[in-house]
GROMACS .gro file of C-alpha atoms in nm:
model
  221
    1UNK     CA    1  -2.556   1.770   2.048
    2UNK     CA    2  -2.694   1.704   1.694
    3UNK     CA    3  -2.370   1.760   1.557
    4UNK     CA    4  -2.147   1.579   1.774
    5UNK     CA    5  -2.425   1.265   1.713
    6UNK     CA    6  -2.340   1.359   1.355
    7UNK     CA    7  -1.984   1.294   1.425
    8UNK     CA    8  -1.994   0.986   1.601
    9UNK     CA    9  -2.239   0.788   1.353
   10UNK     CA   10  -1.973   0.931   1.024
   11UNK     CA   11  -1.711   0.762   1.275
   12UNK     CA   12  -1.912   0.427   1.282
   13UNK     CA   13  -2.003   0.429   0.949
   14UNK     CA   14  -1.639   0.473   0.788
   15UNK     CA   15  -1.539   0.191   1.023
   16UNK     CA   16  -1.793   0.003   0.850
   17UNK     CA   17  -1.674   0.146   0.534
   18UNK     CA   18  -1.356   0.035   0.589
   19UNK     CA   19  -1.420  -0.270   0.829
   20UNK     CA   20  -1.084  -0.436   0.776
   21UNK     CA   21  -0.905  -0.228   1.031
   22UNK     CA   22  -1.143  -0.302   1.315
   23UNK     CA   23  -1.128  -0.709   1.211
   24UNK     CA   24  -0.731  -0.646   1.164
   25UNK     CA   25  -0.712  -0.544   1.531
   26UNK     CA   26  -0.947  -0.799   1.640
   27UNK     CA   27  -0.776  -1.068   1.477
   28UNK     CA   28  -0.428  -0.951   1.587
   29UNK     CA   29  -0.543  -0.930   1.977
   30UNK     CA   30  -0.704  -1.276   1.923
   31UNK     CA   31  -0.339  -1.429   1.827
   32UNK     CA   32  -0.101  -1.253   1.998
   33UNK     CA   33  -0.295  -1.387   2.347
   34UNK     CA   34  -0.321  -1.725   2.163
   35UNK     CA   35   0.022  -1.767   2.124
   36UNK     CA   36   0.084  -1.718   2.489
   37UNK     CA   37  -0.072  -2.048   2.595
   38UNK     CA   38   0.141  -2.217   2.309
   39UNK     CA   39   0.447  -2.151   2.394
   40UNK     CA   40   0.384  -2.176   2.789
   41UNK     CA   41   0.200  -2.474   2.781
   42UNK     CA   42  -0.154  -2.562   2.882
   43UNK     CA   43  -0.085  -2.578   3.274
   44UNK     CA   44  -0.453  -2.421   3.406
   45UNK     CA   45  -0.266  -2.219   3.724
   46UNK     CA   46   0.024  -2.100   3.539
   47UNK     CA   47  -0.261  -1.958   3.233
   48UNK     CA   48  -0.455  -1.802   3.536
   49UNK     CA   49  -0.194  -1.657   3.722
   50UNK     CA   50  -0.044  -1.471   3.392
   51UNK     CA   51  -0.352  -1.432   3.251
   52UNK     CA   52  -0.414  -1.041   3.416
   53UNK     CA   53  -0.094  -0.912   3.263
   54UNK     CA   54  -0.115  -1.105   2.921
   55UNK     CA   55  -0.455  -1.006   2.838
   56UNK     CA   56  -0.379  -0.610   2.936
   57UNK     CA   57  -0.121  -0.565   2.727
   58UNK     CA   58  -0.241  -0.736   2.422
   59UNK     CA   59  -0.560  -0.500   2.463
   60UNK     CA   60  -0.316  -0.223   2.462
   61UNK     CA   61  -0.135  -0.306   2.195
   62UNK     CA   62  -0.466  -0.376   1.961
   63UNK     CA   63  -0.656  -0.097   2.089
   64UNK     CA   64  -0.294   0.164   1.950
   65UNK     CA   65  -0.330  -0.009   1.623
   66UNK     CA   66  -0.572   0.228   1.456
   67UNK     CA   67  -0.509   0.537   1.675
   68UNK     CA   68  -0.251   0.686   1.468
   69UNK     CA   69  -0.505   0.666   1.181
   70UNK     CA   70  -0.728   0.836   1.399
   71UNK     CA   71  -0.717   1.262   1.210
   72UNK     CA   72  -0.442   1.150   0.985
   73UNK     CA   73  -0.701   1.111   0.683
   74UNK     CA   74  -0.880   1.407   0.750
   75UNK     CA   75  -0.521   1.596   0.791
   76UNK     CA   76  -0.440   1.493   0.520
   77UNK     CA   77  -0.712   1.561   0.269
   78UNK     CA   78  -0.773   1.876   0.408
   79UNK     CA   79  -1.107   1.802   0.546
   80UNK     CA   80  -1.034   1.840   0.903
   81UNK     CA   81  -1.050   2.205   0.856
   82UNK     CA   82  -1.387   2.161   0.738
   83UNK     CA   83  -1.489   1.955   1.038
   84UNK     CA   84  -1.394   2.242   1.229
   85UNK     CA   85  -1.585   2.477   1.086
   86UNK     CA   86  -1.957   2.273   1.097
   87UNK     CA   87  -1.989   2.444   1.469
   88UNK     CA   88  -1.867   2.199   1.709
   89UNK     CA   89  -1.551   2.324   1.892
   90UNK     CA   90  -1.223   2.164   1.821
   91UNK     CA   91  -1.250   1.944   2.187
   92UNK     CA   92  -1.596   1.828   2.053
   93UNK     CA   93  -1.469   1.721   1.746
   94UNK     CA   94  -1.155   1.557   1.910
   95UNK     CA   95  -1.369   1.352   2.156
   96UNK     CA   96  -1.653   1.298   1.888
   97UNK     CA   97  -1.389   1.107   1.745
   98UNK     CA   98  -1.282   0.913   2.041
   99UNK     CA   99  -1.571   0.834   2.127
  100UNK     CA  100  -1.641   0.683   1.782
  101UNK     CA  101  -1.261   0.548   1.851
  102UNK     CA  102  -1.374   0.315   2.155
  103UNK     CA  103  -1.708   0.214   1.988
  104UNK     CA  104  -1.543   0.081   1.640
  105UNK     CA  105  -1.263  -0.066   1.844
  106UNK     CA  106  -1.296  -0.088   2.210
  107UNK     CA  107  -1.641  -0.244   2.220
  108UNK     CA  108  -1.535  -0.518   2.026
  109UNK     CA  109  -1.202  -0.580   2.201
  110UNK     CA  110  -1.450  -0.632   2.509
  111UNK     CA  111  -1.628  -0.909   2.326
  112UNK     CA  112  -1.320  -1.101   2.188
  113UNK     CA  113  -1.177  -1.071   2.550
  114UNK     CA  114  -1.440  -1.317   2.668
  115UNK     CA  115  -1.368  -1.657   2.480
  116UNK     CA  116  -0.990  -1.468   2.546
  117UNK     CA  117  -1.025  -1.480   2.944
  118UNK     CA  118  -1.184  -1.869   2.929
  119UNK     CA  119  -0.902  -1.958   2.722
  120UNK     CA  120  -0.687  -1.868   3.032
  121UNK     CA  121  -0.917  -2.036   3.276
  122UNK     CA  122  -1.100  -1.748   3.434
  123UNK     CA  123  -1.378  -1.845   3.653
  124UNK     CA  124  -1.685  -1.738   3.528
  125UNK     CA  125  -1.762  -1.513   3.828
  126UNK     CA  126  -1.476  -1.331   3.785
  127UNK     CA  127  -1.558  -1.220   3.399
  128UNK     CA  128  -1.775  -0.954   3.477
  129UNK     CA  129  -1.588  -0.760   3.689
  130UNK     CA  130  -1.305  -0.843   3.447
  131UNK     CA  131  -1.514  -0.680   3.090
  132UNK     CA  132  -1.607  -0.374   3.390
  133UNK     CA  133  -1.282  -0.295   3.418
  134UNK     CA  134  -1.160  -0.342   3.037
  135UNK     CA  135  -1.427  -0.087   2.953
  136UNK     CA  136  -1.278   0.129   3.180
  137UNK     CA  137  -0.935   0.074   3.082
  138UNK     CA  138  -1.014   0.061   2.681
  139UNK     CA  139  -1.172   0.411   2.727
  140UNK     CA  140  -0.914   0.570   2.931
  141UNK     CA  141  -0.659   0.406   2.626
  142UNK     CA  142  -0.901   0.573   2.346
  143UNK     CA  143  -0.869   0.918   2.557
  144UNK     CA  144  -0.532   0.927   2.605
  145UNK     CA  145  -0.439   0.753   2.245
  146UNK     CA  146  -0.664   1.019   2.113
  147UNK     CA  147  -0.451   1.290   2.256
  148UNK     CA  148  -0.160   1.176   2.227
  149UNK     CA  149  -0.236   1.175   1.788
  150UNK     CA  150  -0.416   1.515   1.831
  151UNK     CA  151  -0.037   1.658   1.952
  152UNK     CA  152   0.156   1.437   1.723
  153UNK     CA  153  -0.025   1.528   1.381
  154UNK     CA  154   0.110   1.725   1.155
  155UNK     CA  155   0.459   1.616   1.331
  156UNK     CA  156   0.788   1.489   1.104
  157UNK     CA  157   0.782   1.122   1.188
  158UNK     CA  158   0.447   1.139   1.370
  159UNK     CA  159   0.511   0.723   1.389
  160UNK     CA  160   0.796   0.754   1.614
  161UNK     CA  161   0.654   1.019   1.858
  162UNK     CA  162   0.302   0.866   1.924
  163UNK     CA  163   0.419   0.567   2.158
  164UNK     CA  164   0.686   0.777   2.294
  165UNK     CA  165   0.409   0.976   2.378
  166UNK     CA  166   0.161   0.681   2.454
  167UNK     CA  167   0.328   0.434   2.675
  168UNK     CA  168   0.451   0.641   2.936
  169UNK     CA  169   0.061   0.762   2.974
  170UNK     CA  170  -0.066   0.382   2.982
  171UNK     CA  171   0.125   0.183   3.199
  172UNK     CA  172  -0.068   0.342   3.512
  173UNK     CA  173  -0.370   0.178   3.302
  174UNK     CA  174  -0.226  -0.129   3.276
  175UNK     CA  175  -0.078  -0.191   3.636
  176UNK     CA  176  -0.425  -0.139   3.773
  177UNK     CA  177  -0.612  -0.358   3.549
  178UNK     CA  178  -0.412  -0.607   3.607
  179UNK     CA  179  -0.366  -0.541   3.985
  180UNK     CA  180  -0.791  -0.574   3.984
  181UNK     CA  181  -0.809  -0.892   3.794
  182UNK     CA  182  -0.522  -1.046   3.994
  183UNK     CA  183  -0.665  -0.950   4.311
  184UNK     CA  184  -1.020  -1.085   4.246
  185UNK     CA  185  -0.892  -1.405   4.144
  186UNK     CA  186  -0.637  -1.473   4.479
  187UNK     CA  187  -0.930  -1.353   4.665
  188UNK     CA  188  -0.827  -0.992   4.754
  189UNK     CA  189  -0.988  -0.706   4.807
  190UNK     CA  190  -0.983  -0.498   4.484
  191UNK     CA  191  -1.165  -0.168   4.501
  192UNK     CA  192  -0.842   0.005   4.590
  193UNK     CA  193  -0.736  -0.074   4.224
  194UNK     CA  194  -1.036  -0.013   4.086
  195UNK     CA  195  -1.099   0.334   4.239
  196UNK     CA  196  -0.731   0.429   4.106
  197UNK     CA  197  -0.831   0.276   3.756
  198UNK     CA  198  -1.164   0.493   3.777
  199UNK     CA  199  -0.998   0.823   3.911
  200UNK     CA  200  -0.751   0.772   3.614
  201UNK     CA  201  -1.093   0.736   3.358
  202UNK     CA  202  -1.218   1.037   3.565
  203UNK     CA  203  -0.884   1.298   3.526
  204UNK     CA  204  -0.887   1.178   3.157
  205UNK     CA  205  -1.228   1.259   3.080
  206UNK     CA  206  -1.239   1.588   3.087
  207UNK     CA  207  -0.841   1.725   2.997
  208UNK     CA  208  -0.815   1.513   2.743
  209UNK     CA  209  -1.064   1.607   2.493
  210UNK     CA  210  -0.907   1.971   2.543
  211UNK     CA  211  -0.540   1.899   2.515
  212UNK     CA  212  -0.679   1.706   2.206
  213UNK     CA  213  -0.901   2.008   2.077
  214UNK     CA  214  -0.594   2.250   2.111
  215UNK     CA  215  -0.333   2.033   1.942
  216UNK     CA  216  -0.653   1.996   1.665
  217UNK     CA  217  -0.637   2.406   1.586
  218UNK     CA  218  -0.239   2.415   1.636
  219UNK     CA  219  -0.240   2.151   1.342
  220UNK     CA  220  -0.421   2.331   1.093
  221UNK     CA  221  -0.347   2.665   1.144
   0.00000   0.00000   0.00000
């Protein structure tokens, strides 16, 4: 446990380090919702009604930003052998990382999403369950963004194989965020969603860390 705290602070602490990727992907889901509202006009029901969808895929699209830089550093300087050799298993070291993943980027997508979703004319009493099911969502995207690099590194065009890899995994993600945010605002019931979006979180959880850990020892052996 020591170690894997280990992991997750050096994972913090290089984001710090090198804080201009978090801001980057802050500041790039920040105007790609913005410009939404520009270019369909200020109308309060249309912003609403698109508003599920919109905000989804713009956290999807931030959160993928720095996931490809996720082991490439350490690949490439040689130090990811290193990490593997401090103790912790290669799927403890894989979801050390993702876990440092979602706090450096996730958390904060949750906060920028707030000012995001009143921009679009959320009620306020549907924000909560809104940010409930973001953290959901932006951890299932850091698990299976996580393994998705873990199988891709050390691959020829690694670039071109990670959303090929990536999107087909996240659009369950995305339809039932979307589907819960909808539904609470046109009055619905949405637990149905919500369970799917949780069993998702719940399958993810544990395989992916190992799928992760395994395509961590295939890439530097």
């Amino acid at each position: 446990m020591r170690i894997f705290l280990f992991f997750i602070h050096r994972e913090i602490q290089l984001s710090l380090k090198y804080g201009t990727d978090s801001l980057g992907t802050i500041l790039f889901f920040i105007l790609i919702a913005s410009l939404f509202p520009l270019a369909l006009g200020p109308e309060p029901q249309l912003l609403r009604q698109i508003a599920p969808g919109i905000l989804w895929v713009c956290v999807l699209l931030a959160a993928l930003l720095p996931i490809e830089r996720l082991f490439n550093h350490e690949y490439e300087d040689g130090s990811l052998e290193q990490l593997l050799l401090l103790g912790l298993p290669p799927y403890g070291v894989a979801f050390a990382k993702i876990v440092g993943h979602w706090l450096t980027t996730g958390m904060p997508l949750l906060i920028a999403s707030v000012p995001l979703a009143l921009m679009f004319n959320f009620p306020y009493h549907a924000i909560p369950l809104f940010l409930f099911s973001l953290m959901i969502g932006t951890g299932c995207l850091s698990l299976l963004g996580g393994m998705a690099t873990c199988i891709a590194l050390g691959a020829r065009r690694s670039a071109f194989l990670l959303p090929l890899l990536t999107f087909p995994l996240l659009t369950p993600i995305i339809i039932f965020g979307a589907m819960i945010t909808d539904a609470q605002l046109h009055a619905l019931n949405y637990m149905p969603h919500l369970q799917l979006l949780g069993a998702c979180f719940a399958l993810a959880l544990p395989l992916c860390p190992f799928v992760a850990g395994a395509g961590l020892k295939l890439a530097v052996e």
